[in-house]
PDB file of C-alpha atoms and ligand atoms in Angstrom:
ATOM      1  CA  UNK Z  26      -6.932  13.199  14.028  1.00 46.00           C
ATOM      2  CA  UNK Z  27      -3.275  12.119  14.412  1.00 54.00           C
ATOM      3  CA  UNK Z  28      -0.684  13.960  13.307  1.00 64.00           C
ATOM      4  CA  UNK Z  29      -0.874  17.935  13.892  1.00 78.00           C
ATOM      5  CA  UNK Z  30      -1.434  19.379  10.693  1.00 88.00           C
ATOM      6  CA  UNK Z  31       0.758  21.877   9.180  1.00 93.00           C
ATOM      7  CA  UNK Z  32       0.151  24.364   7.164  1.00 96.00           C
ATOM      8  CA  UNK Z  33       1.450  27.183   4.836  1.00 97.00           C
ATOM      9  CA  UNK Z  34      -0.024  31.132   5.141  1.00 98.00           C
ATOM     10  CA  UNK Z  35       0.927  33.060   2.048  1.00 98.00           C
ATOM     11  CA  UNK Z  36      -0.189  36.087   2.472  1.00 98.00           C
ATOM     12  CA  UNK Z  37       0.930  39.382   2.622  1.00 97.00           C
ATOM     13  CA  UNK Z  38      -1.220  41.347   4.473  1.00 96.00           C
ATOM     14  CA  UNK Z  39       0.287  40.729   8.369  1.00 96.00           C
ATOM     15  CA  UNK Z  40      -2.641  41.135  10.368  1.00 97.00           C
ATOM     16  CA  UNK Z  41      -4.620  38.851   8.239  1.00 97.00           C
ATOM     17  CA  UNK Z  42      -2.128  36.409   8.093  1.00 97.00           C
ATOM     18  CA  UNK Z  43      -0.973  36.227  12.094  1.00 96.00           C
ATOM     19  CA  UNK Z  44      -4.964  36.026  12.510  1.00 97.00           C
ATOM     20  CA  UNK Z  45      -5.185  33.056  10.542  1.00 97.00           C
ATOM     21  CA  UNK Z  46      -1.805  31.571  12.304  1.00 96.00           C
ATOM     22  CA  UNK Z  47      -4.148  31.969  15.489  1.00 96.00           C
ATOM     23  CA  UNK Z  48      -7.286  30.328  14.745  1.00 96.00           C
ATOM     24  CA  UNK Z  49      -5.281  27.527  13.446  1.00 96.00           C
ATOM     25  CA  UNK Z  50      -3.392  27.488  16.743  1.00 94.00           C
ATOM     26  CA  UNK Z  51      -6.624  26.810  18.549  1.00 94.00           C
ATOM     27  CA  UNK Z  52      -6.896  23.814  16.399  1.00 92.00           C
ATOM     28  CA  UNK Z  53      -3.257  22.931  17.681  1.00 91.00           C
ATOM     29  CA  UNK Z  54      -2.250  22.988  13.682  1.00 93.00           C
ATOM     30  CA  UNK Z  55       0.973  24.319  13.566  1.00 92.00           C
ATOM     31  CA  UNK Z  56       1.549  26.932  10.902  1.00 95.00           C
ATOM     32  CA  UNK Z  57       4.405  28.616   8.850  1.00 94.00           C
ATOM     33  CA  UNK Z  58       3.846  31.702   7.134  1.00 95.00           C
ATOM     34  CA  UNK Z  59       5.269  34.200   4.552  1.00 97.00           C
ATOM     35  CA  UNK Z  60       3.873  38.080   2.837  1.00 97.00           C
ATOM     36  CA  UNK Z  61       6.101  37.119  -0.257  1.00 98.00           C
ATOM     37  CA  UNK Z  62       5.443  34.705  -2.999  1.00 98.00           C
ATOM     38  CA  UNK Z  63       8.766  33.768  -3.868  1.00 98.00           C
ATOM     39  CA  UNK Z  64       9.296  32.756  -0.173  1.00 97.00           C
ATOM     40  CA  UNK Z  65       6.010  30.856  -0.186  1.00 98.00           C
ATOM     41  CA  UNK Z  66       6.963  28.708  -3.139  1.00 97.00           C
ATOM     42  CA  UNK Z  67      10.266  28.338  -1.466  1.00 97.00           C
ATOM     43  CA  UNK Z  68       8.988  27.259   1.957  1.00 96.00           C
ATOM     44  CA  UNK Z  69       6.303  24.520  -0.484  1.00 96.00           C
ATOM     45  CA  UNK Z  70       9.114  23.112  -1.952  1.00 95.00           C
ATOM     46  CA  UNK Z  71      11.616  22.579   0.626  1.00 93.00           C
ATOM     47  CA  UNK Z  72       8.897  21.851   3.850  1.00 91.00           C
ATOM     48  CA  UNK Z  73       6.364  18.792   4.369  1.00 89.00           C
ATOM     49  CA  UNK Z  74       3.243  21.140   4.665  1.00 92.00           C
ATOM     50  CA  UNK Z  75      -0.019  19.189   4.210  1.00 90.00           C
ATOM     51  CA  UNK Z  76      -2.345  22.469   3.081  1.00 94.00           C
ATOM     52  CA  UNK Z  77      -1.566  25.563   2.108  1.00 97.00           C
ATOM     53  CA  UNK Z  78      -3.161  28.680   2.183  1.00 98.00           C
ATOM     54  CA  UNK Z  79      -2.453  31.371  -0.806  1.00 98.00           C
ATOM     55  CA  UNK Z  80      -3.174  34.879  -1.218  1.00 97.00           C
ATOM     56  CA  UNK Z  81      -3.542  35.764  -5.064  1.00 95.00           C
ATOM     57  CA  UNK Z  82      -2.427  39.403  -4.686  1.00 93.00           C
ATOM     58  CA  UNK Z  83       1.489  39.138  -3.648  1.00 96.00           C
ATOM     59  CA  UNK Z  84       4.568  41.070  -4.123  1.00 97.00           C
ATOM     60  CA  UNK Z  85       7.549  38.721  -4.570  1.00 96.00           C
ATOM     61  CA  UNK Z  86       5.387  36.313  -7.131  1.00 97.00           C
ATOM     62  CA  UNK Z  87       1.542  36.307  -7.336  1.00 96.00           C
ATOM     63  CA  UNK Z  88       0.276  33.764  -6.184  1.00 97.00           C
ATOM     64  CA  UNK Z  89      -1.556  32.316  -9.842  1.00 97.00           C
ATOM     65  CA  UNK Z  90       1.888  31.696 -10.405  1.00 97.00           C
ATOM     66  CA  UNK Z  91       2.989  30.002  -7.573  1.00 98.00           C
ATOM     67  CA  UNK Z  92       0.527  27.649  -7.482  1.00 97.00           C
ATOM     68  CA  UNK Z  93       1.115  26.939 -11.433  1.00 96.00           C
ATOM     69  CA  UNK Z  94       4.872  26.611 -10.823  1.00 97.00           C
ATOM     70  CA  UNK Z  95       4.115  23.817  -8.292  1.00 95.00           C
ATOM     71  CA  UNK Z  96       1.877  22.303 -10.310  1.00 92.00           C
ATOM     72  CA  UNK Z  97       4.218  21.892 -13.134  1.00 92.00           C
ATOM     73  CA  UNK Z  98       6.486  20.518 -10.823  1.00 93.00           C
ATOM     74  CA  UNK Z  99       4.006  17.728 -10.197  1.00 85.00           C
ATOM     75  CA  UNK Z 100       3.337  19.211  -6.586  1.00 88.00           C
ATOM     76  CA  UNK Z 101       0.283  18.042  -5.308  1.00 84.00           C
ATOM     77  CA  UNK Z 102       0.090  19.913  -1.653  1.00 90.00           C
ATOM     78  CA  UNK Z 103      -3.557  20.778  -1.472  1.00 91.00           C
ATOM     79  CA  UNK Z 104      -3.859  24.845  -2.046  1.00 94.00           C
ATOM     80  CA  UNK Z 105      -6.807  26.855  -1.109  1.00 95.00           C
ATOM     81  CA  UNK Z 106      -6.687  30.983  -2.509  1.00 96.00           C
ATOM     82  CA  UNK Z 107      -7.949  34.037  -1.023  1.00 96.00           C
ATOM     83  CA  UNK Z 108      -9.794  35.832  -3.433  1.00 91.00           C
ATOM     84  CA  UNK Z 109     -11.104  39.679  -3.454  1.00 85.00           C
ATOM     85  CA  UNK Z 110     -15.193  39.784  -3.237  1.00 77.00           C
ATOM     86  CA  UNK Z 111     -16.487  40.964  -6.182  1.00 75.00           C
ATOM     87  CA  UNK Z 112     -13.569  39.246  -8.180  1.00 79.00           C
ATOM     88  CA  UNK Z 113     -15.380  36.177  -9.320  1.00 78.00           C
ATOM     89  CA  UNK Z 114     -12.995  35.557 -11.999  1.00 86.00           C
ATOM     90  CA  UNK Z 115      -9.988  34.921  -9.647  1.00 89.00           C
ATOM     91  CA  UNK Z 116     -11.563  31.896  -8.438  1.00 87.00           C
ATOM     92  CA  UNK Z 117     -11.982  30.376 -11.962  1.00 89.00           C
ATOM     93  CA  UNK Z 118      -8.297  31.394 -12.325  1.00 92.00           C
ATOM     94  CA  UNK Z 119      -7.169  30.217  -9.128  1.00 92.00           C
ATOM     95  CA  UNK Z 120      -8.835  26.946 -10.063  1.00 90.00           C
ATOM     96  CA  UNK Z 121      -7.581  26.715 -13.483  1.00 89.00           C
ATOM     97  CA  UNK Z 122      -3.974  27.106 -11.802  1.00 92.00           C
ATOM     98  CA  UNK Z 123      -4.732  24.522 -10.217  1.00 90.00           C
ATOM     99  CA  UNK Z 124      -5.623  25.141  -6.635  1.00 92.00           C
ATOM    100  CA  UNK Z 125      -8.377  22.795  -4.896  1.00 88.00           C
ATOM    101  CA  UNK Z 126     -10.616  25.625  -3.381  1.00 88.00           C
ATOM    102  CA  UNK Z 127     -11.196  29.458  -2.921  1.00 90.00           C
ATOM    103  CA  UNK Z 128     -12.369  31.580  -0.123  1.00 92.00           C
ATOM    104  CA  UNK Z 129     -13.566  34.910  -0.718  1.00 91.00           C
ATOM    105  CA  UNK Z 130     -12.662  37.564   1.771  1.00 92.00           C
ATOM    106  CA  UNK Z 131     -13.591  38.520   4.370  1.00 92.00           C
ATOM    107  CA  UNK Z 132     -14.176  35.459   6.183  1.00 93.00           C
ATOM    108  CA  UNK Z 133     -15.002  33.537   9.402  1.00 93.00           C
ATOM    109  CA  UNK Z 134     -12.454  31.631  10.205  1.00 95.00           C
ATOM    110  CA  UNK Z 135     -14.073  28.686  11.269  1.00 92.00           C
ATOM    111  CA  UNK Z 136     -14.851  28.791   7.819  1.00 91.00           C
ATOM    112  CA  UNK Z 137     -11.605  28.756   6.470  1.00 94.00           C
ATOM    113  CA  UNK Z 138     -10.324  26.027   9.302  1.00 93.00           C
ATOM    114  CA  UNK Z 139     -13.815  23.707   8.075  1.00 89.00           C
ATOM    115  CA  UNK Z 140     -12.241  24.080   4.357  1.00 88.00           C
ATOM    116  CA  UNK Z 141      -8.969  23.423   5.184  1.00 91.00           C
ATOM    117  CA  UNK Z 142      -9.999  20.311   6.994  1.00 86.00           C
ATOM    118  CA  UNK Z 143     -12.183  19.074   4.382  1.00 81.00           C
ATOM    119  CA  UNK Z 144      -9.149  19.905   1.674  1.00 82.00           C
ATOM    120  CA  UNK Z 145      -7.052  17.213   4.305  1.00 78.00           C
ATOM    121  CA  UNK Z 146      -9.288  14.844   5.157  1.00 65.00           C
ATOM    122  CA  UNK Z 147      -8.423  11.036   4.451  1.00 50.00           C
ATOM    123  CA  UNK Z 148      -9.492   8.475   6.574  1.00 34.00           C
ATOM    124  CA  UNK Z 149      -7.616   6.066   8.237  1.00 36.00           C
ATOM    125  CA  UNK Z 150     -10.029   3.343   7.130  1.00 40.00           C
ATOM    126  CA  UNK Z 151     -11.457   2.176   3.913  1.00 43.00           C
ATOM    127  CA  UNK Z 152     -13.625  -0.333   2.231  1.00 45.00           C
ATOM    128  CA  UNK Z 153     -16.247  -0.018   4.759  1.00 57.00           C
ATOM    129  CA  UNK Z 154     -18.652   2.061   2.557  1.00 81.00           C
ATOM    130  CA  UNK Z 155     -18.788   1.598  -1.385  1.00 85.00           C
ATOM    131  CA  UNK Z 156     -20.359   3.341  -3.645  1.00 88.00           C
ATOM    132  CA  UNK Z 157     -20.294   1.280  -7.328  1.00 89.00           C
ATOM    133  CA  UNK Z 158     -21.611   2.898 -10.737  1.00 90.00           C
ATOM    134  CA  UNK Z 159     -20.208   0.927 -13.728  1.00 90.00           C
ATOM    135  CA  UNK Z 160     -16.188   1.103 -13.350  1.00 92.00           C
ATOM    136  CA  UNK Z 161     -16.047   3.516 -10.452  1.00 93.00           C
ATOM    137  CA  UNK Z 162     -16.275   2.366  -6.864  1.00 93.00           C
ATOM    138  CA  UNK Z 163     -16.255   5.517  -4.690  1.00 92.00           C
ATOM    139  CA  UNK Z 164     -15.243   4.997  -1.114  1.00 89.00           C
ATOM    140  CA  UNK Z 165     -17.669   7.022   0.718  1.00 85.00           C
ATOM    141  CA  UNK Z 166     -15.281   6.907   3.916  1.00 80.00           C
ATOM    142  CA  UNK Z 167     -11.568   7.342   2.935  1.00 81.00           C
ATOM    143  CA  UNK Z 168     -13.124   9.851  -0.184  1.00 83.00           C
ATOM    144  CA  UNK Z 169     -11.361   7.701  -2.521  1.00 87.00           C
ATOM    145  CA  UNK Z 170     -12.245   6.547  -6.267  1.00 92.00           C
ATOM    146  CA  UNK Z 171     -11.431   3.422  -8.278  1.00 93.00           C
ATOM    147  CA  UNK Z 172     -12.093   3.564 -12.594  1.00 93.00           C
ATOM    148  CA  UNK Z 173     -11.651  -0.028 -13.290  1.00 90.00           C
ATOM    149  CA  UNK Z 174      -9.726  -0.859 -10.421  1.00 88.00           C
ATOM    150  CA  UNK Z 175      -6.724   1.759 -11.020  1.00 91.00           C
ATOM    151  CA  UNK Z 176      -6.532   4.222  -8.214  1.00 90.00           C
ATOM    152  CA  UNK Z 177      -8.286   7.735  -9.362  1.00 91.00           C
ATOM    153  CA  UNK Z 178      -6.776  11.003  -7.306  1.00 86.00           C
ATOM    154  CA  UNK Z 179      -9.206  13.439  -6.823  1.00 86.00           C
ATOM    155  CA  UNK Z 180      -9.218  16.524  -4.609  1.00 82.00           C
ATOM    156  CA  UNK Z 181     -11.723  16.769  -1.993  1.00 80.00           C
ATOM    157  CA  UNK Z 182     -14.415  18.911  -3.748  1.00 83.00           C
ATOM    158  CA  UNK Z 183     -13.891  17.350  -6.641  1.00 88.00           C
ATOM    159  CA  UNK Z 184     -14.487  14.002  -4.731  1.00 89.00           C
ATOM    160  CA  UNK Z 185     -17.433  15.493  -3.018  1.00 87.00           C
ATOM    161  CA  UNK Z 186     -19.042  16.863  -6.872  1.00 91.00           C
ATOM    162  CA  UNK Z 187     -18.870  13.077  -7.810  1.00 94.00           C
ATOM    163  CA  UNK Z 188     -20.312  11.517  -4.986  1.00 91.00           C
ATOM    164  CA  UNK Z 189     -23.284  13.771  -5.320  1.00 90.00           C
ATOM    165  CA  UNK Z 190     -23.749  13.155  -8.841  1.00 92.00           C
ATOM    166  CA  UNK Z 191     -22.779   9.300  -8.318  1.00 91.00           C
ATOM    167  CA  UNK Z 192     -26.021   9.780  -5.818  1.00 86.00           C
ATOM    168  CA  UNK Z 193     -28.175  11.642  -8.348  1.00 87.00           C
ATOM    169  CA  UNK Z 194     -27.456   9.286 -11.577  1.00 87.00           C
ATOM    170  CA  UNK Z 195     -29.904   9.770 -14.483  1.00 88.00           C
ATOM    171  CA  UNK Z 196     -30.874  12.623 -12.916  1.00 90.00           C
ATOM    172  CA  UNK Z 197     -30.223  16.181 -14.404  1.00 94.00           C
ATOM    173  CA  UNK Z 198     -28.681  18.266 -11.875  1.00 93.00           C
ATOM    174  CA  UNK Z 199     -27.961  22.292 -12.914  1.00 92.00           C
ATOM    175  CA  UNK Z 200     -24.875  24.309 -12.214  1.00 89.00           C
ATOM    176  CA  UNK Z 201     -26.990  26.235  -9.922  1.00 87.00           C
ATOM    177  CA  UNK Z 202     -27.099  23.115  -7.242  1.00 87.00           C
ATOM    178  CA  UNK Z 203     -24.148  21.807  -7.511  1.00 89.00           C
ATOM    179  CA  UNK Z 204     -22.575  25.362  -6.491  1.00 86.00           C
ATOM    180  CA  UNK Z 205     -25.055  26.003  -3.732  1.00 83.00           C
ATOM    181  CA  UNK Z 206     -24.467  22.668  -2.492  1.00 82.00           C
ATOM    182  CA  UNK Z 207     -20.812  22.606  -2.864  1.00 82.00           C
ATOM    183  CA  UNK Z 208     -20.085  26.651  -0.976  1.00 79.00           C
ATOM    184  CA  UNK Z 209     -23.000  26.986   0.676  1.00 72.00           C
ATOM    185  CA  UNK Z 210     -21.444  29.905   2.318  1.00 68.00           C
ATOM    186  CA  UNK Z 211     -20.113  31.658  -0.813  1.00 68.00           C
ATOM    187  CA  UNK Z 212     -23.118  34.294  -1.604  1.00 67.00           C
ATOM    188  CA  UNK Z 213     -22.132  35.404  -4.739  1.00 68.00           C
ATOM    189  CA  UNK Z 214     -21.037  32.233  -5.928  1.00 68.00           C
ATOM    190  CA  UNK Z 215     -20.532  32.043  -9.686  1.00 72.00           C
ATOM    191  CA  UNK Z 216     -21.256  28.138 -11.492  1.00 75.00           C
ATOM    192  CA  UNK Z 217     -18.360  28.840 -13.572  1.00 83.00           C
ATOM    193  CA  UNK Z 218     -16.255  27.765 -11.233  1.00 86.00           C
ATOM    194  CA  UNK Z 219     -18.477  24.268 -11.198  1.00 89.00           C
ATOM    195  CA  UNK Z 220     -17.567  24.251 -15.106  1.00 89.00           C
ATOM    196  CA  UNK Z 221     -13.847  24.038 -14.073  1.00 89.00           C
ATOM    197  CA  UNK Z 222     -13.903  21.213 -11.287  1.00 90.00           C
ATOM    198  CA  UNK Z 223     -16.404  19.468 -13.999  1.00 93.00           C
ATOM    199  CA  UNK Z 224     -14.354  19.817 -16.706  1.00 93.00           C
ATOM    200  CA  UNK Z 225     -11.004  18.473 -14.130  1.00 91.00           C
ATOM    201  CA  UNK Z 226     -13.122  15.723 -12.922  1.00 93.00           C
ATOM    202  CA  UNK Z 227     -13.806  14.331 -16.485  1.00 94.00           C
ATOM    203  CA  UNK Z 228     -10.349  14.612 -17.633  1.00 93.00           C
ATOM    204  CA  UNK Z 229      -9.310  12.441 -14.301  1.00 93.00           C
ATOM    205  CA  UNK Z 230     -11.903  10.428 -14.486  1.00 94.00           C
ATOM    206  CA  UNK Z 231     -11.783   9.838 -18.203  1.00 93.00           C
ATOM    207  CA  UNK Z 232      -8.461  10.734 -19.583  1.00 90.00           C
ATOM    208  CA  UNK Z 233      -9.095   8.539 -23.365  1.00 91.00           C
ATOM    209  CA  UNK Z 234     -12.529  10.133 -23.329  1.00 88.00           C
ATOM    210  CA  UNK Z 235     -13.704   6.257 -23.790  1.00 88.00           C
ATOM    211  CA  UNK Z 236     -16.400   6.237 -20.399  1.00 89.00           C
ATOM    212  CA  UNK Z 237     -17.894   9.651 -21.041  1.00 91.00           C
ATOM    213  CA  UNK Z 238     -19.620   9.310 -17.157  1.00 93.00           C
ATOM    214  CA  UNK Z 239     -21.259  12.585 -17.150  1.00 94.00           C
ATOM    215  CA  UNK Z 240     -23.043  14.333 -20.268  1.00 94.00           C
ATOM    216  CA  UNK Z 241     -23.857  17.962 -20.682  1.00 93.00           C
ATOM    217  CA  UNK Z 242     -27.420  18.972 -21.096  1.00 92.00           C
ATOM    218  CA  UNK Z 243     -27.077  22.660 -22.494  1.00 90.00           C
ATOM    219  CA  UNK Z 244     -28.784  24.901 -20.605  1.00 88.00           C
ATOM    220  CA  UNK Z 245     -29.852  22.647 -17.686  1.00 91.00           C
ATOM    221  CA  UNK Z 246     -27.141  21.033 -16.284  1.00 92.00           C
ATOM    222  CA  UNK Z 247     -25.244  17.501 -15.595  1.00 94.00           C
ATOM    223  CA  UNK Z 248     -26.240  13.866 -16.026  1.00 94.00           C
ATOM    224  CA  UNK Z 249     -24.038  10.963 -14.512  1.00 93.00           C
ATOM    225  CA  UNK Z 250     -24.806   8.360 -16.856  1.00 91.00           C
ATOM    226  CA  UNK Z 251     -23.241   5.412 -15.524  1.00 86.00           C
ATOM    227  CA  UNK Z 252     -25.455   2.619 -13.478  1.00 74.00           C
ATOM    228  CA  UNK Z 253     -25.750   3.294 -10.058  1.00 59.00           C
ATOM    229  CA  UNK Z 254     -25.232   0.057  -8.595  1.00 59.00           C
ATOM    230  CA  UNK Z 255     -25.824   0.932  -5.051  1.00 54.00           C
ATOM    231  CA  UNK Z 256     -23.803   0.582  -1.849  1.00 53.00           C
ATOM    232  CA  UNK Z 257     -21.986  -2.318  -1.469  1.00 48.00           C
TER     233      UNK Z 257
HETATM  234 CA1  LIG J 308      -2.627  40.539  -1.062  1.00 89.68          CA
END
């Protein structure tokens, strides 16, 4: 894997947050970690981290508002949030703030330290597996996407809800799928929150509104509508 990876706790509760700072010591990740907002945003601006981890509930700053302060300030560390079960709406919010993924607590952390991995992962290589549909080429290995040649930056889930659509084209595909497919571990997963990374994906993927690559089919789900040209 390279480099250690490091990563920011924000999160106020101690025990929860040293227990985190552990399992990601077992991955020999080295960690930084705050139970104050303000000091969270601080330590994002100032230090390289390359994922953070953010608590919504915080006393200093919540954390909706630390993640849309570093947003605006075209910040682009990926951010996963802590949610309260039972709170669906948070995640929709966290999203809409514009973090890349939620966990709801409590939770294993091997599955937090599998999300934050999959929030960080770009490979090394590239170009050895394409996947083409009209003007997008999707890298299957470095998780990468080109519209018409010009570099596309998704986050990883919103990578990963493309690919499987890119993979499913002219099918319909529900909300219902796409959301057990994407948090298979989330049991009361809500398909709002696939409405949000949809609606993010079009806007990066189609900013003029000119391609229109996935329609809407009211009531039953998501079409990708460009060709599938097949691996190249
Ligand atoms: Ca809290």
């Amino acid at each position: 894997m390279g480099e250690p990876m490091r990563v920011l706790i924000v999160e106020d509760e101690s025990a929860l947050r040293e227990q985190i700072a552990n399992a990601l010591a077992d991955q020999d990740w080295a960690a930084d970690g705050s139970g104050d907002g303000a000091e969270g945003l601080y330590l994002a601006r100032e230090f390289p981290f390359d994922v953070a981890v953010v608590d919504l509930g915080l006393p200093g700053l919540p954390g909706l508002d630390l993640i849309r302060t570093l947003r605006a300030e075209d910040n682009a560390l990926p951010i996963l949030v802590l949610t309260a079960r039972g709170r669906w709406q948070e995640r929709v919010e966290g999203l809409e703030a514009g973090a890349d993924d939620y966990l709801v607590k409590p939770f294993h952390m091997e599955e937090l330290v599998a999300r934050l991995r999959a929030l960080t992962r770009r490979a090394a290589g590239s170009g050895s597996d394409r996947l083409v549909a009209g003007p997008l080429t999707l890298d299957t290995t470095a998780q990468s996407v080109t519209v018409a040649e010009r570099p596309c930056e998704l986050t990883a889930y919103e990578y990963q809800l493309l690919e499987y659509l890119v993979r499913h084209a002219g099918q319909v595909v529900s909300k219902q799928v796409l959301a057990d497919w994407l948090y298979p571990h989330d049991e009361d997963r809500d398909s709002n929150v696939i409405e949000v990374l949809l609606g993010r994906l079009r806007r990066k993927l189609d900013p003029d509104g000119q391609l229109k690559p996935i329609e809407t089919l009211r009531g039953r789900g998501y079409r990708f509508t460009l060709q599938d040209n097949g691996e190249r």
